[in-house]
Coordinates of C-alpha atoms in Angstrom, one line a residue:
M1 CA 158.4 74.9 34.6
N2 CA 155.0 75.9 35.9
L3 CA 155.0 73.7 39.5
L4 CA 151.3 73.5 40.9
C5 CA 150.4 73.0 44.3
P6 CA 147.3 70.5 43.8
F7 CA 145.1 73.4 45.9
W8 CA 141.8 75.3 45.2
I9 CA 139.0 77.1 46.2
N10 CA 135.1 76.9 45.9
K11 CA 132.8 78.3 43.6
I12 CA 131.2 81.7 45.1
P13 CA 128.1 81.4 42.0
R14 CA 127.3 85.6 43.5
L15 CA 131.1 86.4 42.2
R16 CA 130.7 88.3 39.0
T17 CA 133.9 86.9 37.8
D18 CA 134.6 82.9 38.2
S19 CA 138.4 81.1 38.6
P20 CA 139.9 78.1 36.7
S21 CA 141.1 77.5 40.5
A22 CA 137.4 77.7 41.7
L23 CA 135.6 74.6 42.3
S24 CA 132.0 73.1 43.4
L25 CA 131.2 70.2 45.4
A26 CA 129.4 68.9 42.0
D27 CA 132.8 68.7 40.6
L28 CA 133.7 66.5 43.2
L29 CA 130.9 64.2 43.3
Y30 CA 131.0 64.2 39.4
C31 CA 130.9 60.9 37.9
N32 CA 129.4 58.9 34.8
V33 CA 126.7 56.8 36.4
E34 CA 127.3 54.6 33.0
D35 CA 130.7 54.0 32.6
P36 CA 131.6 50.4 35.1
N37 CA 135.0 52.0 35.3
E38 CA 133.8 55.5 36.1
V39 CA 130.2 54.9 38.2
W40 CA 131.7 55.3 42.7
T41 CA 131.7 52.0 44.0
H42 CA 131.6 54.1 48.2
V43 CA 132.0 57.8 49.0
I44 CA 132.9 58.5 52.4
L45 CA 131.6 62.0 53.3
G46 CA 132.5 63.8 56.6
G47 CA 131.6 67.3 58.3
Y48 CA 131.0 68.7 61.2
V49 CA 127.3 70.0 60.1
I50 CA 126.0 67.8 56.8
D51 CA 123.2 69.0 55.5
V52 CA 121.9 66.1 53.5
E53 CA 119.3 67.4 51.4
W54 CA 120.9 69.7 49.8
L55 CA 123.7 67.1 49.1
F56 CA 122.0 65.0 47.2
R57 CA 120.3 67.6 45.4
V58 CA 123.9 69.2 44.6
S59 CA 124.8 66.0 44.0
G60 CA 123.2 64.0 40.5
P61 CA 126.0 61.2 40.9
L62 CA 125.3 60.1 44.5
L63 CA 121.2 59.5 43.9
M64 CA 122.1 58.2 40.7
S65 CA 124.6 55.3 41.8
K66 CA 124.6 52.1 44.0
C67 CA 127.3 52.8 45.3
T68 CA 127.5 52.3 49.6
I69 CA 127.6 56.6 51.2
V70 CA 128.8 57.1 54.9
L71 CA 128.2 59.8 56.8
I72 CA 130.7 61.6 59.7
S73 CA 128.6 64.2 61.6
G74 CA 129.9 66.3 64.3
E75 CA 126.1 66.6 64.3
K76 CA 124.4 65.4 67.4
G77 CA 121.8 62.9 66.9
F78 CA 122.0 63.7 63.2
L79 CA 121.7 59.7 63.3
H80 CA 118.0 60.5 64.8
K81 CA 117.6 63.5 62.0
Y82 CA 118.5 61.6 59.6
R83 CA 116.2 58.5 60.0
H84 CA 113.5 61.4 59.2
L85 CA 114.3 62.5 56.8
V86 CA 112.1 61.2 52.7
L87 CA 115.8 60.0 51.8
H88 CA 115.8 57.6 54.1
D89 CA 112.8 55.4 53.0
R90 CA 114.1 56.3 49.7
F91 CA 117.8 54.5 50.5
G92 CA 116.8 52.0 52.5
R93 CA 118.2 50.6 55.4
N94 CA 122.0 49.5 53.6
R95 CA 122.9 52.2 51.5
V96 CA 123.5 55.2 53.9
K97 CA 125.9 54.7 56.6
I98 CA 125.7 57.3 59.3
V99 CA 128.9 57.5 61.6
E100 CA 128.9 60.1 65.0
P101 CA 132.4 59.5 66.2
C102 CA 133.5 58.7 69.6
L103 CA 133.7 61.9 71.3
P104 CA 135.1 60.0 75.0
I105 CA 137.1 63.9 76.6
P106 CA 134.1 65.5 77.9
F107 CA 133.8 69.2 75.2
G108 CA 135.3 67.4 71.5
V109 CA 133.9 68.0 68.7
H110 CA 133.8 65.8 65.1
H111 CA 135.4 69.1 63.2
S112 CA 137.2 67.3 60.2
K113 CA 136.2 67.9 56.4
M114 CA 137.2 65.5 54.1
M115 CA 135.9 63.1 50.9
L116 CA 136.5 59.4 49.9
C117 CA 135.4 58.7 46.2
I118 CA 135.8 55.2 44.8
N119 CA 135.6 53.2 41.5
N120 CA 137.0 51.5 39.5
N121 CA 139.7 53.8 38.1
G122 CA 141.4 54.5 42.1
I123 CA 140.2 56.3 44.4
R124 CA 139.8 61.0 45.0
V125 CA 141.0 62.3 48.7
A126 CA 139.5 65.1 49.6
V127 CA 140.5 67.5 52.7
L128 CA 138.0 70.5 52.9
T129 CA 137.7 73.6 54.7
A130 CA 134.1 73.5 54.3
N131 CA 130.7 71.7 55.0
F132 CA 128.4 69.9 53.4
I133 CA 125.6 72.9 54.0
E134 CA 125.3 75.5 51.1
D135 CA 125.7 78.4 53.0
D136 CA 129.7 76.7 53.4
W137 CA 130.5 76.7 49.4
N138 CA 128.2 79.1 48.0
Y139 CA 129.2 82.8 50.6
K140 CA 132.0 81.8 51.8
T141 CA 136.4 81.8 50.9
Q142 CA 136.5 77.8 51.5
G143 CA 140.0 75.9 50.6
I144 CA 140.9 72.3 49.1
Y145 CA 142.8 69.7 48.8
F146 CA 142.4 66.5 46.3
Q147 CA 144.5 64.4 44.2
D148 CA 143.1 61.5 42.9
F149 CA 145.5 58.0 42.8
P150 CA 145.3 54.8 40.3
R151 CA 144.3 51.8 41.3
L152 CA 147.7 49.6 41.7
K153 CA 149.0 47.4 38.7
T154 CA 149.3 43.8 39.4
Q155 CA 153.3 43.0 40.1
S156 CA 153.4 41.4 36.5
E157 CA 152.5 45.0 34.3
N158 CA 154.7 46.5 37.0
I159 CA 156.8 45.2 39.6
V160 CA 158.6 48.7 40.5
L161 CA 155.2 50.8 40.5
N162 CA 154.8 48.8 43.3
I163 CA 157.3 49.7 44.8
S164 CA 157.7 53.0 45.0
S165 CA 153.8 53.2 46.3
I166 CA 155.0 52.0 49.7
E167 CA 157.9 54.3 50.3
G168 CA 158.1 58.9 50.9
K169 CA 155.3 60.1 51.2
G170 CA 152.8 57.6 49.6
M171 CA 153.3 55.1 52.1
R172 CA 153.0 58.5 55.6
F173 CA 149.5 59.6 53.2
R174 CA 148.4 56.0 53.3
N175 CA 149.6 54.7 57.0
E176 CA 148.0 58.7 57.7
I177 CA 144.4 57.9 56.1
K178 CA 144.1 54.6 57.5
R179 CA 144.9 55.3 60.6
Y180 CA 142.3 58.5 61.1
L181 CA 139.5 56.0 59.2
S182 CA 140.0 53.4 62.1
C183 CA 140.0 56.3 64.5
I184 CA 136.8 58.1 63.4
G185 CA 134.9 54.4 62.6
V186 CA 134.8 54.3 59.9
A187 CA 137.4 51.7 58.8
S188 CA 139.0 48.3 60.2
S189 CA 141.1 45.5 59.6
M190 CA 138.0 42.9 61.2
P191 CA 134.5 42.8 59.4
K192 CA 132.1 45.3 60.5
D193 CA 129.2 46.7 60.3
G194 CA 129.7 49.8 58.7
C195 CA 133.0 49.8 58.3
I196 CA 135.3 49.2 54.5
P197 CA 137.9 47.6 54.7
L198 CA 141.0 48.8 55.7
S199 CA 142.9 46.4 52.8
L200 CA 140.6 48.2 50.4
L201 CA 143.4 51.3 50.8
D202 CA 146.2 48.9 50.2
E203 CA 144.4 48.9 46.7
F204 CA 145.7 52.2 45.2
D205 CA 148.8 53.4 44.1
F206 CA 149.8 57.0 46.6
S207 CA 153.3 57.1 45.4
G208 CA 152.3 60.4 43.7
A209 CA 150.8 62.0 46.9
C210 CA 152.0 65.7 47.1
V211 CA 151.6 66.8 50.6
E212 CA 151.2 65.6 54.7
L213 CA 148.3 64.9 56.9
I214 CA 148.0 66.2 60.2
A215 CA 145.5 64.3 61.6
S216 CA 143.5 65.1 65.1
V217 CA 142.0 62.2 67.0
P218 CA 141.0 62.9 71.0
G219 CA 142.9 61.7 73.9
Y220 CA 145.5 61.4 75.7
H221 CA 148.4 60.6 73.1
R222 CA 151.6 60.0 75.0
C223 CA 155.5 59.3 73.9
S224 CA 155.2 57.9 70.4
D225 CA 151.8 58.3 69.9
A226 CA 151.7 62.0 70.3
Q227 CA 153.9 61.8 67.0
H228 CA 150.7 60.9 64.5
Y229 CA 148.4 63.8 66.0
G230 CA 147.9 67.6 66.3
L231 CA 150.8 69.9 67.7
G232 CA 152.9 66.1 67.6
K233 CA 152.2 65.7 63.7
L234 CA 152.9 69.5 63.0
K235 CA 156.7 69.0 64.7
S236 CA 157.4 65.7 63.6
I237 CA 157.3 66.7 59.6
L238 CA 158.5 69.9 60.5
Q239 CA 161.9 68.7 62.3
S240 CA 162.3 66.0 59.3
M241 CA 162.0 69.2 56.4
Q242 CA 164.8 69.5 57.7
L243 CA 163.9 73.9 56.2
P244 CA 166.8 76.0 55.6
S245 CA 167.3 78.7 58.9
S246 CA 167.5 82.5 58.5
L247 CA 170.9 83.5 57.3
D248 CA 170.2 86.5 58.9
R249 CA 169.4 85.8 62.1
N250 CA 166.5 87.4 61.6
P251 CA 163.0 86.0 63.8
P252 CA 160.9 83.0 61.4
V253 CA 157.6 85.5 60.2
L254 CA 154.5 83.1 60.8
T255 CA 150.8 83.9 59.0
W256 CA 148.1 82.1 61.1
Q257 CA 144.3 82.6 59.4
F258 CA 141.5 81.3 61.5
T259 CA 137.7 81.4 62.1
S260 CA 137.1 81.2 65.0
Q261 CA 139.8 80.7 68.5
G262 CA 139.6 78.9 71.7
L263 CA 140.2 79.9 75.2
L264 CA 144.2 80.5 75.2
T265 CA 146.7 80.4 77.5
A266 CA 150.5 81.2 77.0
N267 CA 151.5 77.9 77.3
F268 CA 149.9 76.8 74.3
L269 CA 150.8 79.9 72.5
N270 CA 154.0 79.2 73.0
S271 CA 153.8 75.9 71.8
M272 CA 152.2 76.5 68.5
K273 CA 155.0 79.5 68.0
Q274 CA 158.0 76.9 69.2
I275 CA 156.8 73.9 67.1
M276 CA 156.0 76.5 63.7
S277 CA 159.8 78.4 64.0
I278 CA 161.2 74.3 63.8
D279 CA 163.9 74.4 60.8
A280 CA 167.0 73.0 60.6
R281 CA 169.4 75.2 62.8
N282 CA 166.6 75.4 65.5
P283 CA 164.9 72.1 65.2
T284 CA 163.4 71.3 69.0
G285 CA 161.6 75.3 68.2
E286 CA 162.8 76.4 72.0
D287 CA 165.2 79.2 70.0
K288 CA 165.1 82.5 72.3
M289 CA 164.3 84.1 69.1
D290 CA 160.0 85.0 69.7
P291 CA 158.8 84.3 66.4
V292 CA 157.0 87.3 64.8
V293 CA 153.8 86.7 64.0
R294 CA 150.5 87.9 62.4
V295 CA 146.6 86.8 62.6
V296 CA 144.9 87.4 59.4
Y297 CA 141.5 88.0 60.4
P298 CA 138.0 90.1 59.2
T299 CA 137.0 93.2 61.0
E300 CA 133.4 93.7 61.5
T301 CA 132.5 96.2 58.9
E302 CA 134.5 93.1 56.3
V303 CA 131.5 90.7 58.0
K304 CA 128.6 93.6 57.5
N305 CA 129.6 94.2 53.5
S306 CA 129.8 90.5 53.2
L307 CA 128.2 88.6 50.6
E308 CA 125.8 87.5 53.9
G309 CA 125.8 90.4 55.2
W310 CA 126.0 90.3 59.3
R311 CA 124.3 86.8 58.4
G312 CA 128.2 85.7 57.6
G313 CA 129.6 86.3 61.2
L314 CA 127.1 83.7 62.6
S315 CA 129.9 81.3 61.5
L316 CA 132.8 83.4 62.8
P317 CA 131.5 82.5 66.6
V318 CA 134.6 83.7 68.7
T319 CA 133.9 85.3 71.5
L320 CA 135.0 88.2 73.2
R321 CA 136.0 85.8 76.3
C322 CA 138.0 84.3 74.3
C323 CA 140.0 87.5 73.4
H324 CA 143.1 87.5 73.8
S325 CA 145.3 90.8 73.9
Y326 CA 148.6 88.9 72.4
I327 CA 146.5 88.1 69.1
N328 CA 144.6 91.1 69.2
E329 CA 148.0 93.1 68.7
R330 CA 149.2 91.4 65.9
L331 CA 145.3 91.2 63.4
F332 CA 145.4 91.8 59.7
R333 CA 142.7 92.3 57.4
W334 CA 140.9 89.4 55.8
G335 CA 140.2 91.3 52.7
T336 CA 143.2 93.7 50.8
V337 CA 143.1 96.2 47.9
P338 CA 145.8 94.4 45.8
Q339 CA 148.8 96.5 44.8
G340 CA 148.8 99.0 42.0
S341 CA 144.9 98.7 42.7
E342 CA 142.1 101.1 43.5
V343 CA 139.5 98.0 43.8
E344 CA 139.3 96.1 46.6
N345 CA 139.1 92.3 45.9
E346 CA 135.6 91.1 45.2
R347 CA 136.5 87.5 45.9
S348 CA 136.9 88.5 49.9
K349 CA 133.9 89.4 50.2
G350 CA 133.0 85.9 50.0
L351 CA 134.0 86.2 54.5
P352 CA 137.4 83.1 55.3
H353 CA 135.5 79.6 56.5
L354 CA 139.3 78.2 55.3
K355 CA 141.7 77.7 57.9
T356 CA 145.6 78.7 56.9
Y357 CA 149.0 78.1 59.2
T358 CA 152.2 79.7 56.6
R359 CA 156.0 80.3 57.7
L360 CA 157.5 82.9 55.2
T361 CA 160.5 82.6 53.5
E362 CA 164.2 84.7 55.3
S363 CA 162.7 87.8 52.5
E364 CA 159.2 87.6 52.6
D365 CA 159.0 86.9 49.3
G366 CA 157.5 83.1 49.4
L367 CA 156.2 80.5 51.8
S368 CA 158.3 78.1 53.5
W369 CA 155.4 75.5 54.0
F370 CA 151.7 76.2 53.7
L371 CA 149.0 74.3 55.4
L372 CA 145.3 74.1 55.0
T373 CA 143.2 72.9 57.7
S374 CA 140.2 72.4 59.6
A375 CA 142.1 72.8 62.8
N376 CA 141.1 77.1 64.6
L377 CA 143.4 78.5 66.9
S378 CA 142.6 75.9 70.2
R379 CA 143.9 73.4 72.4
A380 CA 140.9 71.3 71.8
A381 CA 142.3 71.1 68.1
W382 CA 145.9 71.7 68.3
G383 CA 146.5 69.6 71.9
E384 CA 148.0 70.8 74.5
W385 CA 151.1 69.4 76.3
Q386 CA 150.9 67.7 79.4
H387 CA 154.2 65.9 81.8
G388 CA 156.8 67.8 80.9
G389 CA 155.9 67.5 77.5
T390 CA 155.2 64.1 77.2
Q391 CA 151.9 63.2 76.3
L392 CA 149.1 65.8 74.7
L393 CA 145.6 66.0 74.8
I394 CA 143.7 66.8 72.1
R395 CA 139.8 66.6 72.4
S396 CA 138.4 66.4 68.9
Y397 CA 139.1 64.9 65.3
E398 CA 140.7 67.8 62.7
L399 CA 142.4 67.1 59.8
G400 CA 144.7 69.0 56.9
V401 CA 147.5 68.7 54.5
L402 CA 150.7 71.0 54.7
Y403 CA 152.6 72.1 51.9
D404 CA 156.2 72.1 50.8
E405 CA 158.6 72.9 48.2
T406 CA 158.0 70.0 46.8
S407 CA 154.2 69.7 46.7
F408 CA 153.1 70.1 43.2
L409 CA 151.6 68.2 40.7
H410 CA 153.3 65.9 38.4
V411 CA 151.4 66.0 35.2
K412 CA 152.1 63.9 32.8
E413 CA 151.6 64.5 28.5
D414 CA 148.1 62.9 28.5
G415 CA 147.5 65.9 31.5
L416 CA 147.1 65.0 34.6
F417 CA 144.9 61.6 36.1
S418 CA 141.6 61.5 37.0
V419 CA 139.4 58.6 38.5
T420 CA 136.6 60.9 36.7
P421 CA 138.4 61.0 32.9
S422 CA 134.7 61.8 31.6
R423 CA 135.2 65.4 33.4
P424 CA 138.9 65.9 34.4
V425 CA 139.3 68.8 37.6
P426 CA 140.9 71.8 35.7
I427 CA 144.1 72.3 36.9
P428 CA 145.0 75.5 38.9
S429 CA 145.7 78.8 37.9
S430 CA 144.3 82.1 38.2
A431 CA 142.3 84.9 35.9
D432 CA 142.6 88.5 35.5
G433 CA 140.1 89.5 38.4
D434 CA 139.4 86.3 40.7
G435 CA 141.0 87.9 43.5
L436 CA 143.6 84.8 43.6
V437 CA 147.4 85.6 44.4
R438 CA 149.8 83.4 43.2
V439 CA 152.5 81.9 45.9
T440 CA 155.0 80.4 45.8
I441 CA 156.6 77.5 48.4
K442 CA 160.0 77.7 48.0
A443 CA 162.5 76.7 51.3
D444 CA 166.0 77.8 49.8
T445 CA 166.3 81.0 50.5
C446 CA 168.8 81.8 48.4
K447 CA 166.3 80.8 45.2
K448 CA 165.6 83.0 43.2
D449 CA 161.4 84.8 43.1
G450 CA 159.6 82.8 41.3
G451 CA 161.4 79.1 41.7
G452 CA 159.3 76.7 43.6
A453 CA 156.1 75.5 43.8
A454 CA 152.7 77.9 43.3
L455 CA 149.5 78.4 45.1
F456 CA 146.7 80.5 44.0
L457 CA 145.4 81.4 47.5
P458 CA 142.6 83.7 48.1
Y459 CA 144.0 86.1 50.2
N460 CA 148.4 87.5 50.2
P461 CA 150.2 86.5 53.3
L462 CA 153.0 88.7 51.6
T463 CA 151.1 91.9 51.7
L464 CA 149.3 91.8 54.8
Q465 CA 147.0 94.8 55.6
P466 CA 146.7 95.1 59.5
Y467 CA 144.4 97.0 61.6
V468 CA 145.3 100.6 62.4
S469 CA 145.7 99.5 66.0
T470 CA 148.4 97.0 65.6
V471 CA 150.4 99.5 63.7
Q472 CA 149.4 101.6 67.0
I473 CA 150.5 98.6 69.1
Q474 CA 153.7 98.9 67.0
E475 CA 154.5 101.7 67.4
R476 CA 154.9 102.3 70.9
R477 CA 156.8 99.6 71.4
T478 CA 160.0 100.8 69.2
N479 CA 158.8 104.7 70.2
A480 CA 159.2 105.6 74.3
L481 CA 157.5 109.2 74.0
A482 CA 153.9 106.8 72.3
E483 CA 153.8 104.4 74.8
R484 CA 154.1 107.7 77.4
S485 CA 151.2 109.5 75.9
K486 CA 148.8 107.1 76.2
S487 CA 146.2 107.5 73.2
P488 CA 143.2 105.5 73.1
L489 CA 143.3 103.0 70.4
S490 CA 141.9 103.4 66.7
T491 CA 138.2 101.9 66.0
T492 CA 138.8 102.0 62.6
D493 CA 139.2 99.1 62.8
V494 CA 137.8 96.3 65.2
P495 CA 137.7 92.3 65.3
W496 CA 134.3 91.1 64.3
V497 CA 133.0 89.2 68.2
V498 CA 129.6 87.7 67.5
D499 CA 129.3 88.5 70.9
V500 CA 129.2 92.0 71.4
P501 CA 126.9 94.8 69.7
H502 CA 126.6 95.7 66.0
H503 CA 125.1 98.5 64.9
G504 CA 124.3 99.8 61.6
E505 CA 122.6 98.0 58.2
D506 CA 124.4 95.6 56.6
R507 CA 124.5 95.0 52.5
F508 CA 120.7 94.7 52.9
G509 CA 119.8 96.5 54.5
K510 CA 119.0 94.3 58.2
E511 CA 120.3 95.1 62.0
F512 CA 122.4 92.7 63.3
H513 CA 119.0 91.9 65.9
D514 CA 117.3 90.7 62.6
V515 CA 119.8 88.8 61.7
L516 CA 119.6 87.1 65.2
S517 CA 115.2 86.8 65.6
G518 CA 115.4 85.5 61.4
D519 CA 115.0 83.0 59.7
N520 CA 118.3 82.0 59.2
P521 CA 119.5 79.6 56.4
C522 CA 122.4 78.5 58.8
K523 CA 120.8 78.2 61.5
E524 CA 122.2 74.0 62.3
Y525 CA 125.5 75.3 61.8
L526 CA 124.6 78.3 64.3
H527 CA 123.5 76.3 67.1
A528 CA 126.5 73.6 66.6
S529 CA 129.0 77.0 67.1
H530 CA 126.6 77.8 70.1
R531 CA 126.8 74.4 71.4
L532 CA 130.3 75.2 71.0
S533 CA 130.5 78.2 73.0
R534 CA 128.4 76.3 75.9
S535 CA 131.2 74.1 75.9
N536 CA 133.7 76.1 76.9
S537 CA 132.1 78.6 79.4
Q538 CA 131.1 74.8 80.9
I539 CA 135.3 74.1 81.1
R540 CA 135.4 77.6 82.4
K541 CA 132.9 76.5 84.9
K542 CA 134.3 73.3 86.1
R543 CA 138.1 75.6 86.3
M544 CA 139.6 72.6 84.7
K545 CA 143.1 72.0 85.8
Y546 CA 145.1 71.4 82.5
D547 CA 149.2 70.0 83.2
N548 CA 151.5 72.0 80.7

């Protein structure tokens, strides 16, 4: 039986080979506006940066329907900017609501990417890694989780369905959505201007939810409250999974794939490693056996040769000051050549904007779990423990989903349920040449290859290609002679760092300084990234003290 996880990637128009697992934003926002049951009544879209004019240009149903639209933005002054658009006059005051979430802790941002679309058939829930801007959807590699959920049947129609919807993953999924929407000021249990009623979410049957939601919300989260967010939530989920322990007591193998990192500390890195190492034998993650960590991050050459050329590096805002030796010694390339092939994977030309964290099975032939999220490797995103681990400080809003071996779609004989039956979204799969790799999630280490729930990923966490310098560093650790020689590390693979000089022409014949000085289509994203960089600088200058 082919068990498939609800994971898709974005459709990149410039790639020669399309993938059945590739979706456009228009695919996700489509509805038949002539069908009263299918036309959207409410649409909630959240992102770090939103290009409103492009958003409505690619999604005709949003323009043609009369649905209430809520836009959640992390861009400061977004409401003021929107009011100066022609669309503001067209929609009037009540059609589109703008929400700029409260940021109670200095230097935090709203970084989540999500979508909720409601009609008379049910609700579509999507957790994304793409902002609502053209560059993110058409040129970069993104991850997409979404599921459609039907409306609850009345008690007289099916009492069993009502009971199942409030148990297990479905109940947790619904509660996490309600909690998160309340925190960002989009939903409320009391009548409130610009908010949808929380009770609206009780009208849907979430019993088919395949994943666990992991949100980060700014604040000082104490005691049991810390279990709801960031590192605390991840820890709680992994403890409840009771993953089988390594039979041979081998160290856990983790992959971290992100597009930016903050100022890292040893305590934060230890927290990440410990929590991601949790299994049945090591329920706290504090086992003295240090995990193997592999960091997937693009090289300077990969940026230069990408679909965007040098410009693509502007949305990989890692600065020299934020580089950390622990990460630098564990780097693996983003793009790899498929095994047995001499042809480069064209899909890897779309630079990553998705963020994924995984744990491999003991035999490294599959995944124990897989996490898709907006959260980069930073304390602001994941949080940092204070006061002996009783308080979790989080600065930013983030949203992600965790897949395990039970995270597969339940496809019935008449197909997968869709809230847009006139154009249902295709089930994930792969085609020759699309650059996707089939990887399975199987918590049971005794399962043979091929078992478990399948993901079609844009990179292969099982066969990563290390930087040449990573190989050299590993050899030094195991070879005393190599350690004594101290020969210079290879510069064949240089990790992309945005604020150092970059030389040579990209695939468009442009130098990096041309990109910085020219008219940049992703200028708003670049400005937002610079604000983050300045915030990090301010944190450093103020010498803010963190208790760990």
